[in-house]
mmCIF file of C-alpha atoms in Angstrom:
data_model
loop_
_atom_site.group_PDB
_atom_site.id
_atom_site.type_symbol
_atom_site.label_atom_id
_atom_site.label_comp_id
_atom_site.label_asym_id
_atom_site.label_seq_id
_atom_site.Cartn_x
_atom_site.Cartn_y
_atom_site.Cartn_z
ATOM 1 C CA UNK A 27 -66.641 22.178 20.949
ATOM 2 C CA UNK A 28 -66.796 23.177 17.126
ATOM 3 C CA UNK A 29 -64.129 20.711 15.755
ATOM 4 C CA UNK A 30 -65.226 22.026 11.946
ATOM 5 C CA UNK A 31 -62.011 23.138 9.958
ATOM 6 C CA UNK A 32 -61.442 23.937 5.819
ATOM 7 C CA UNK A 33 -57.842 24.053 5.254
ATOM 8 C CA UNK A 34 -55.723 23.736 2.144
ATOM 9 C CA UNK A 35 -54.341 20.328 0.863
ATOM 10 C CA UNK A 36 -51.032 19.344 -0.679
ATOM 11 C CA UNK A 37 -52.718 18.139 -3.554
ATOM 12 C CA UNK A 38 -54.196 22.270 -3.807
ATOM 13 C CA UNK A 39 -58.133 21.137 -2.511
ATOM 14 C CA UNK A 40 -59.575 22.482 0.039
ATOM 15 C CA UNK A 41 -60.965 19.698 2.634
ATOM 16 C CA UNK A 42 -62.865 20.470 5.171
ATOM 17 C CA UNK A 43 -64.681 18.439 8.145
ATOM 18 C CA UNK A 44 -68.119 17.657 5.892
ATOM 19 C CA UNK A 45 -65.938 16.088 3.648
ATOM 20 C CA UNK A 46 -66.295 13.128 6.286
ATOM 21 C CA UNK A 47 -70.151 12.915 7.020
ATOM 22 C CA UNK A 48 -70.129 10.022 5.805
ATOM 23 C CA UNK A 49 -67.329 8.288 8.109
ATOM 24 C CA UNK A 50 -67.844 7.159 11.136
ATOM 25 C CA UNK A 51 -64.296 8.675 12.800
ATOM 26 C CA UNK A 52 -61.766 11.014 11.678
ATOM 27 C CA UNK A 53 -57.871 11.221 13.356
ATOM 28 C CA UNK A 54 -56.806 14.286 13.327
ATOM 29 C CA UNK A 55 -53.235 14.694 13.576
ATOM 30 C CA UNK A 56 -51.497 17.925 14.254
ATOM 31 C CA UNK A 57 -47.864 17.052 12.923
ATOM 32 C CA UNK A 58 -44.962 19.432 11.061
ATOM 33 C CA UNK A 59 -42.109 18.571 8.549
ATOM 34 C CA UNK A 60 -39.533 19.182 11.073
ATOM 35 C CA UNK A 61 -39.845 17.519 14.393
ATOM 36 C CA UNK A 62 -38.115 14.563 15.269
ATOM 37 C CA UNK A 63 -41.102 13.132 16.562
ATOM 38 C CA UNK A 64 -43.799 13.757 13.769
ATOM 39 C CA UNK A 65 -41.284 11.843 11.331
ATOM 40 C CA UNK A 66 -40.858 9.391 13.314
ATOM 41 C CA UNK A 67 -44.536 8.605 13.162
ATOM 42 C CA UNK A 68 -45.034 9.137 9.405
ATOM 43 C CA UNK A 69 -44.852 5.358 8.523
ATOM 44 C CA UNK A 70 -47.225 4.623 11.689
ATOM 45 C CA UNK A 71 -49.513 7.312 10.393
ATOM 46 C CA UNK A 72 -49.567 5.730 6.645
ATOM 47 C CA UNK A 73 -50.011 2.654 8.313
ATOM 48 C CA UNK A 74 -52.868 3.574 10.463
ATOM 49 C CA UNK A 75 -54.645 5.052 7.382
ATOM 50 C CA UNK A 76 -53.798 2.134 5.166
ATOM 51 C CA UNK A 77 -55.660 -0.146 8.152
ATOM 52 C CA UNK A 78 -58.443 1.996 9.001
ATOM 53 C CA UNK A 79 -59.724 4.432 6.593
ATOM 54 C CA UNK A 80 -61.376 1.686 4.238
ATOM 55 C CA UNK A 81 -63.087 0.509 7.808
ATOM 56 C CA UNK A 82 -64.459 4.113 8.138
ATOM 57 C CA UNK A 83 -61.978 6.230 10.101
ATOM 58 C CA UNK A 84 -59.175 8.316 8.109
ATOM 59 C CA UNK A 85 -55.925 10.213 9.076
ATOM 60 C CA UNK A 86 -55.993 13.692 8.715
ATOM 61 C CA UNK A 87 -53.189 15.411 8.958
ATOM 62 C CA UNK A 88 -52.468 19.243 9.428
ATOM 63 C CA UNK A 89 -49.368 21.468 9.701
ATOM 64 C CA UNK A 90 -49.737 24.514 11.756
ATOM 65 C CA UNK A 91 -46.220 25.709 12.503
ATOM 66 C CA UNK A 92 -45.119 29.041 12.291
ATOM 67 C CA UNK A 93 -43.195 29.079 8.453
ATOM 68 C CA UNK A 94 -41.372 32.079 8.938
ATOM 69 C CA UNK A 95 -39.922 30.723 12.408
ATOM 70 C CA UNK A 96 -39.434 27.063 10.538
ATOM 71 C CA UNK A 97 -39.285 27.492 7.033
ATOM 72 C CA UNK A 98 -39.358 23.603 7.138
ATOM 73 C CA UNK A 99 -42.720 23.502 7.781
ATOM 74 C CA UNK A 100 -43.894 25.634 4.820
ATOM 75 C CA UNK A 101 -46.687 24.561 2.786
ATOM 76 C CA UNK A 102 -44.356 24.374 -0.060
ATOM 77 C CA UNK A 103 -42.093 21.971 1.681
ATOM 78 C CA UNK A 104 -45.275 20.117 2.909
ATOM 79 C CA UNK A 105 -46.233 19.251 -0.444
ATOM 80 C CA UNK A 106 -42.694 18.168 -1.481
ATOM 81 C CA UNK A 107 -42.886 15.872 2.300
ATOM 82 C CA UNK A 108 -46.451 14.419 1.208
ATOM 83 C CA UNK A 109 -44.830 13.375 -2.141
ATOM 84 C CA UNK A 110 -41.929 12.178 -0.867
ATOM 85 C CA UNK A 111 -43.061 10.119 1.895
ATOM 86 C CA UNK A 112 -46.551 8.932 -0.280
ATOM 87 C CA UNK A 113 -48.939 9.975 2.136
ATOM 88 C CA UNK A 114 -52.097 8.397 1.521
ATOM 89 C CA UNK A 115 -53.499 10.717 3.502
ATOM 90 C CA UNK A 116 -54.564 14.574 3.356
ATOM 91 C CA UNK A 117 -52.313 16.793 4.511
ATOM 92 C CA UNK A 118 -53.894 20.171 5.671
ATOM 93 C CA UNK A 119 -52.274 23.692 6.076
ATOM 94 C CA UNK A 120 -53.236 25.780 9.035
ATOM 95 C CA UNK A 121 -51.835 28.803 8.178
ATOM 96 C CA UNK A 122 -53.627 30.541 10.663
ATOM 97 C CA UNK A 123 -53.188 28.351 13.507
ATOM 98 C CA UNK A 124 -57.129 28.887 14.727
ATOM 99 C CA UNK A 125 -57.470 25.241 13.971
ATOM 100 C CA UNK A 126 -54.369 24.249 16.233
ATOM 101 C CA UNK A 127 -56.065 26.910 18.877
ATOM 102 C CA UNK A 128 -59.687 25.400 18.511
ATOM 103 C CA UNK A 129 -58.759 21.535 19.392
ATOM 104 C CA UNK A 130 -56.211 22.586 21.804
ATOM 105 C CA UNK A 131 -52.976 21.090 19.945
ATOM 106 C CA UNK A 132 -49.837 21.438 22.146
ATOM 107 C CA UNK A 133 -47.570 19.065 20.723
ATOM 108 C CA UNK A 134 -46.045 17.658 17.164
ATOM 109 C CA UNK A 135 -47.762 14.937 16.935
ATOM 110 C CA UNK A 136 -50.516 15.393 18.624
ATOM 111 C CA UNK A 137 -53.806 13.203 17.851
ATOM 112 C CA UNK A 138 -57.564 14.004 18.248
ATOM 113 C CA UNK A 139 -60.101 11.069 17.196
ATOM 114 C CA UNK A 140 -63.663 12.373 16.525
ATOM 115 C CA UNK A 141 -66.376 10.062 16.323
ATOM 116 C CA UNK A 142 -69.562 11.174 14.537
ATOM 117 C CA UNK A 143 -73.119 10.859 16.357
ATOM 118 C CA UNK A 144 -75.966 11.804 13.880
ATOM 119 C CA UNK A 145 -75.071 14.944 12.865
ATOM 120 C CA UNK A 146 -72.026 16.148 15.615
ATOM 121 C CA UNK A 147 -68.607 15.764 15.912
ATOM 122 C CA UNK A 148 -67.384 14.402 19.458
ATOM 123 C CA UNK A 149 -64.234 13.565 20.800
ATOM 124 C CA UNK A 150 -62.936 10.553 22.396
ATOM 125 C CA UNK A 151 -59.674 9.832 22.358
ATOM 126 C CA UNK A 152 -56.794 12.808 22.190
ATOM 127 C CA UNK A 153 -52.757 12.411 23.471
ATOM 128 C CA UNK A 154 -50.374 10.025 21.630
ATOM 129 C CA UNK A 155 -50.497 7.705 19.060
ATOM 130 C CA UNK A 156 -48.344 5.364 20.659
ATOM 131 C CA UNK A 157 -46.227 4.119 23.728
ATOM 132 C CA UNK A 158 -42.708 4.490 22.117
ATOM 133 C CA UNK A 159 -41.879 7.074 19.567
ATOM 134 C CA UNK A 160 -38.240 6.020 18.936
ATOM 135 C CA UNK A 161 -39.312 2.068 18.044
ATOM 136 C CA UNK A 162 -42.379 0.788 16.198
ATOM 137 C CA UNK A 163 -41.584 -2.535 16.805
ATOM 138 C CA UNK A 164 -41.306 -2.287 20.928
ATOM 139 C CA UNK A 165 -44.713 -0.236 21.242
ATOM 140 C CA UNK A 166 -46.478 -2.073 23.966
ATOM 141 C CA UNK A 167 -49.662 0.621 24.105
ATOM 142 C CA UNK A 168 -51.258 1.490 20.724
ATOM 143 C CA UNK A 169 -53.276 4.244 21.986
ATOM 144 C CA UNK A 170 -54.709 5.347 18.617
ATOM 145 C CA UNK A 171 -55.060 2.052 17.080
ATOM 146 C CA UNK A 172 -57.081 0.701 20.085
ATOM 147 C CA UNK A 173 -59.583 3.679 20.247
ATOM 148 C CA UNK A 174 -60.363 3.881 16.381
ATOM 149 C CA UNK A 175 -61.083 -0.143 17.357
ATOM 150 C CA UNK A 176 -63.233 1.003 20.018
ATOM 151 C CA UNK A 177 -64.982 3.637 17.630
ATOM 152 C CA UNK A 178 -65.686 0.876 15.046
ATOM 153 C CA UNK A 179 -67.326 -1.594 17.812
ATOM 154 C CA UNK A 180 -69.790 0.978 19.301
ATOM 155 C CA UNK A 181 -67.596 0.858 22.765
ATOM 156 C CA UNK A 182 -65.960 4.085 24.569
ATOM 157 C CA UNK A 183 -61.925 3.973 23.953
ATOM 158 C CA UNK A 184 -60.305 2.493 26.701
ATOM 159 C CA UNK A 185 -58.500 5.523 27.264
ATOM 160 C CA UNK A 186 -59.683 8.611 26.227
ATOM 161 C CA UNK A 187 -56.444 10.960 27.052
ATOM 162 C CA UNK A 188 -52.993 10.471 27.210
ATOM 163 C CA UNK A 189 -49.910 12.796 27.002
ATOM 164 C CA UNK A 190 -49.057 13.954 24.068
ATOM 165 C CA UNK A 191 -45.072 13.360 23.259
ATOM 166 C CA UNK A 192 -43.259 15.571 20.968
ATOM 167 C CA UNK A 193 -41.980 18.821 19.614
ATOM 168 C CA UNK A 194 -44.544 21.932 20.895
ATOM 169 C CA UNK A 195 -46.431 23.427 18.013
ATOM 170 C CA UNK A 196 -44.593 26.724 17.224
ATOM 171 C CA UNK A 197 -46.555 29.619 17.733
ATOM 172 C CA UNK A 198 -46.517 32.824 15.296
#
């Protein structure tokens, strides 16, 4: 699977998946402005970067909602969210959508970790970040957490699917 993308960031870069060569994992996180879910994982997702990008393995985020169905999710509005919510991350426009289309995104959030071997992208953990959207503090199962662990070691996630839980990506 080609998992190569260069999108459009808040901050009015482009990034794109070379930009990362030199890491040894990349989260990518298909999210929105809008759905219940995604914001409730904002402060996880900050978090996560905060705790593992240093260690090798950012958060990349991208928005690929419709705009003219959820004006919301605009990349205007994205910017303002980013700023608002001081996203340490990079927060990626998929305008297009062929990016949500390529990795198979359903779902708002909905993660993909890629681990780099040599020169290729592969994937090895995709579904949820956690086991509890509505709580931080009674997640049992850190689904995300524990594969980017398992990425650092050398070791095979634990898990490398789950569900993902949250609002479906909204289609043009």
């Amino acid at each position: 699977m080609n998992f190569d993308f260069s999108l459009p960031n808040v901050d009015g870069r482009t990034v794109s998946l070379a930009d990362y060569a030199d890491q040894q994992g990349v989260a990518v996180v298909f999210t929105c402005n809008h759905c219940p879910y995604a914001v409730a994982y904002e402060l996880r997702l900050i978090a996560l970067h905060n705790a593992f990008a240093e260690r090798g393995i950012p958060v990349v985020a991208i928005s690929s909602n419709d705009a003219v169905q959820y004006p919301q999710d605009s990349f205007d509005l994205m910017k303002v969210r980013a700023e608002q919510r001081g996203f340490p991350f990079v927060y990626l426009y998929d305008e297009s959508q062929a990016i949500a289309h390529a990795y198979g995104a359903t779902r708002t959030p909905h993660v993909f970790l890629l681990k780099r071997e040599g020169e290729a992208w592969h994937q090895v953990y995709a579904g949820a970040i956690d086991d509890n959207y509505q709580d931080a503090g009674r997640v049992q199962k850190k689904y995300l957490a524990e594969a980017m662990e398992a990425v650092l070691t050398g070791a095979e996630p634990a898990l490398g699917q789950t569900d993902p839980v949250g609002c479906s990506v909204k289609w043009k």
